[in-house]
Short mmCIF file of C-alpha atoms in Angstrom, two decimals:
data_model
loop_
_atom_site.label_atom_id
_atom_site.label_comp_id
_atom_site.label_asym_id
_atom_site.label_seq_id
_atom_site.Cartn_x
_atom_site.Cartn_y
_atom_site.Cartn_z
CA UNK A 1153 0.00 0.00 0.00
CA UNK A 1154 2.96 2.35 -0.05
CA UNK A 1155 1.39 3.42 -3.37
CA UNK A 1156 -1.43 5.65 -2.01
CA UNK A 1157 0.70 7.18 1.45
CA UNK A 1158 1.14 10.48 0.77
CA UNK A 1159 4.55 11.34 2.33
CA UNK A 1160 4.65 15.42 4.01
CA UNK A 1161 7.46 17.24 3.68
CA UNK A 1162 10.05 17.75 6.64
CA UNK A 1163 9.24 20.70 8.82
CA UNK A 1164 11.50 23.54 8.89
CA UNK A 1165 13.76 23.66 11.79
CA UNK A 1166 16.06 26.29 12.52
CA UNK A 1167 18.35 26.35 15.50
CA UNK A 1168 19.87 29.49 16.50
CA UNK A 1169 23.78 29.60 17.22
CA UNK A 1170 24.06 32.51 19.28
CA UNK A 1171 21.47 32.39 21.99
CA UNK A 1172 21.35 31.72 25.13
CA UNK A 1173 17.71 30.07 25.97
CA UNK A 1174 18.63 30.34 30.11
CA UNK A 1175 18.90 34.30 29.45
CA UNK A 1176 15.71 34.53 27.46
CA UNK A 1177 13.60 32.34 29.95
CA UNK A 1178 14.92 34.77 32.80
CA UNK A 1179 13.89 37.81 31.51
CA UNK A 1180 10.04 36.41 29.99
CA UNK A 1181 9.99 35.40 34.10
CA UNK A 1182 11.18 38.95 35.00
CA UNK A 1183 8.61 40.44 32.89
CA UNK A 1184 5.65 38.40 33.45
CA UNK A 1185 6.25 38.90 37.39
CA UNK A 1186 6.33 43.17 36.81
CA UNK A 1187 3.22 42.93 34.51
CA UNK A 1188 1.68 40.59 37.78
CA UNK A 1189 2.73 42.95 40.34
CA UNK A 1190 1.78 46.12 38.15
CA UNK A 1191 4.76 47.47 37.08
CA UNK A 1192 4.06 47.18 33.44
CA UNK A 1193 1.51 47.63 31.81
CA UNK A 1194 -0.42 44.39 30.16
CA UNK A 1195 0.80 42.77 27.18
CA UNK A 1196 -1.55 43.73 24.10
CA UNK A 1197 -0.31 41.35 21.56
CA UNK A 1198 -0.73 37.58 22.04
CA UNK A 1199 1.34 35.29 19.39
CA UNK A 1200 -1.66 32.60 19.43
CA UNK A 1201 -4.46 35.14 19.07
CA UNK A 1202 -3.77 34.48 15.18
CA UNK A 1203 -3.80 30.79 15.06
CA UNK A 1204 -6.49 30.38 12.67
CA UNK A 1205 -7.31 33.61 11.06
CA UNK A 1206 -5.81 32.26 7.54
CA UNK A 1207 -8.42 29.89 7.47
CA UNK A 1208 -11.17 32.05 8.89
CA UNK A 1209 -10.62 34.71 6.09
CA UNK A 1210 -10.67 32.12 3.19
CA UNK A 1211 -14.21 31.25 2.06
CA UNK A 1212 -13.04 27.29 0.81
CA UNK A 1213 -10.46 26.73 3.15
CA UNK A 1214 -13.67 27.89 6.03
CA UNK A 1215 -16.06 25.55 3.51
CA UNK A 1216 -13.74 22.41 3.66
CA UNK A 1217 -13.40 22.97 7.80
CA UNK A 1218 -17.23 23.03 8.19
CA UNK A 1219 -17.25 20.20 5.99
CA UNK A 1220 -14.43 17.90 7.74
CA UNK A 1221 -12.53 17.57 5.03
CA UNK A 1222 -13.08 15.02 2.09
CA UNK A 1223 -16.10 12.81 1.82
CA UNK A 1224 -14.73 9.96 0.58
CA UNK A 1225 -10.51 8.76 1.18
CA UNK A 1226 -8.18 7.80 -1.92
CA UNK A 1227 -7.84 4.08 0.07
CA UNK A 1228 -11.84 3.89 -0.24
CA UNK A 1229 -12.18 5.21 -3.57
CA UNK A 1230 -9.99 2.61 -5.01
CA UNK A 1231 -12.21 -0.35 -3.48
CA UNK A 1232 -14.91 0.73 -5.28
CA UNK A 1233 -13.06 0.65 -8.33
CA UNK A 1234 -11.32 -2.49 -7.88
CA UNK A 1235 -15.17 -3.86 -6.68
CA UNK A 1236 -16.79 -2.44 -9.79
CA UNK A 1237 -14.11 -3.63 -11.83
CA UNK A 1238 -14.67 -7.11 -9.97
CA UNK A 1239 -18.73 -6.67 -11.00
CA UNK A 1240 -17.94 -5.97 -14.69
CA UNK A 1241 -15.58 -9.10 -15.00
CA UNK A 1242 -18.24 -11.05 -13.61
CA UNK A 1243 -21.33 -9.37 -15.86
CA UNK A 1244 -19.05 -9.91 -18.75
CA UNK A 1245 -18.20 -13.21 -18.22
CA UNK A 1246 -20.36 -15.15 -16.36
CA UNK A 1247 -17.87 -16.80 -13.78
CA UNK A 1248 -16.57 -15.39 -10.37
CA UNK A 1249 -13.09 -14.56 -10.49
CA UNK A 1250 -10.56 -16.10 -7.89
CA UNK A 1251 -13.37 -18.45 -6.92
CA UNK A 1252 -12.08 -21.47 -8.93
#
């Protein structure tokens, strides 16, 4: 069946030389505990406010969500085939094949 899996591509992975994570993570705590004890003022912009706007804003990519995707799968559409193919043989014929 390798025929009909669809292989996706690797994702894109880039890893920074010259940071240092430790540094980063100390001052996102530093910040987060100012903004808690008032300090700062709140953070307007959230990253994952977005997630899903791309989609939302596309009238067949929002169609094909609603939807669930595709009715029928490649695996399922080549049964049928291979079963109507199996029907004609038989119609044409007369004998069941592989029943010998």
């Amino acid at each position: 069946m390798g025929m009909f899996n669809v292989r996706e591509p690797r994702r894109f992975e880039h890893k920074y030389i010259y940071v240092d994570e430790r540094k980063e993570k100390l001052a996102k705590i530093e910040e987060k505990a100012k903004r808690e004890l008032g300090m700062l003022p709140e953070d307007s912009y959230n990253p994952e406010s977005i997630r899903g706007k791309f989609v939302e804003s596309t009238t067949h990519l929002k169609r094909r969500k609603e939807n669930g995707g595709p009715a029928v799968s490649v695996q399922m559409a080549v049964v049928l085939i291979v079963l109507l193919g199996l029907l004609l043989y038989w119609l044409w014929t007369g004998d069941v094949p592989f029943m010998n």
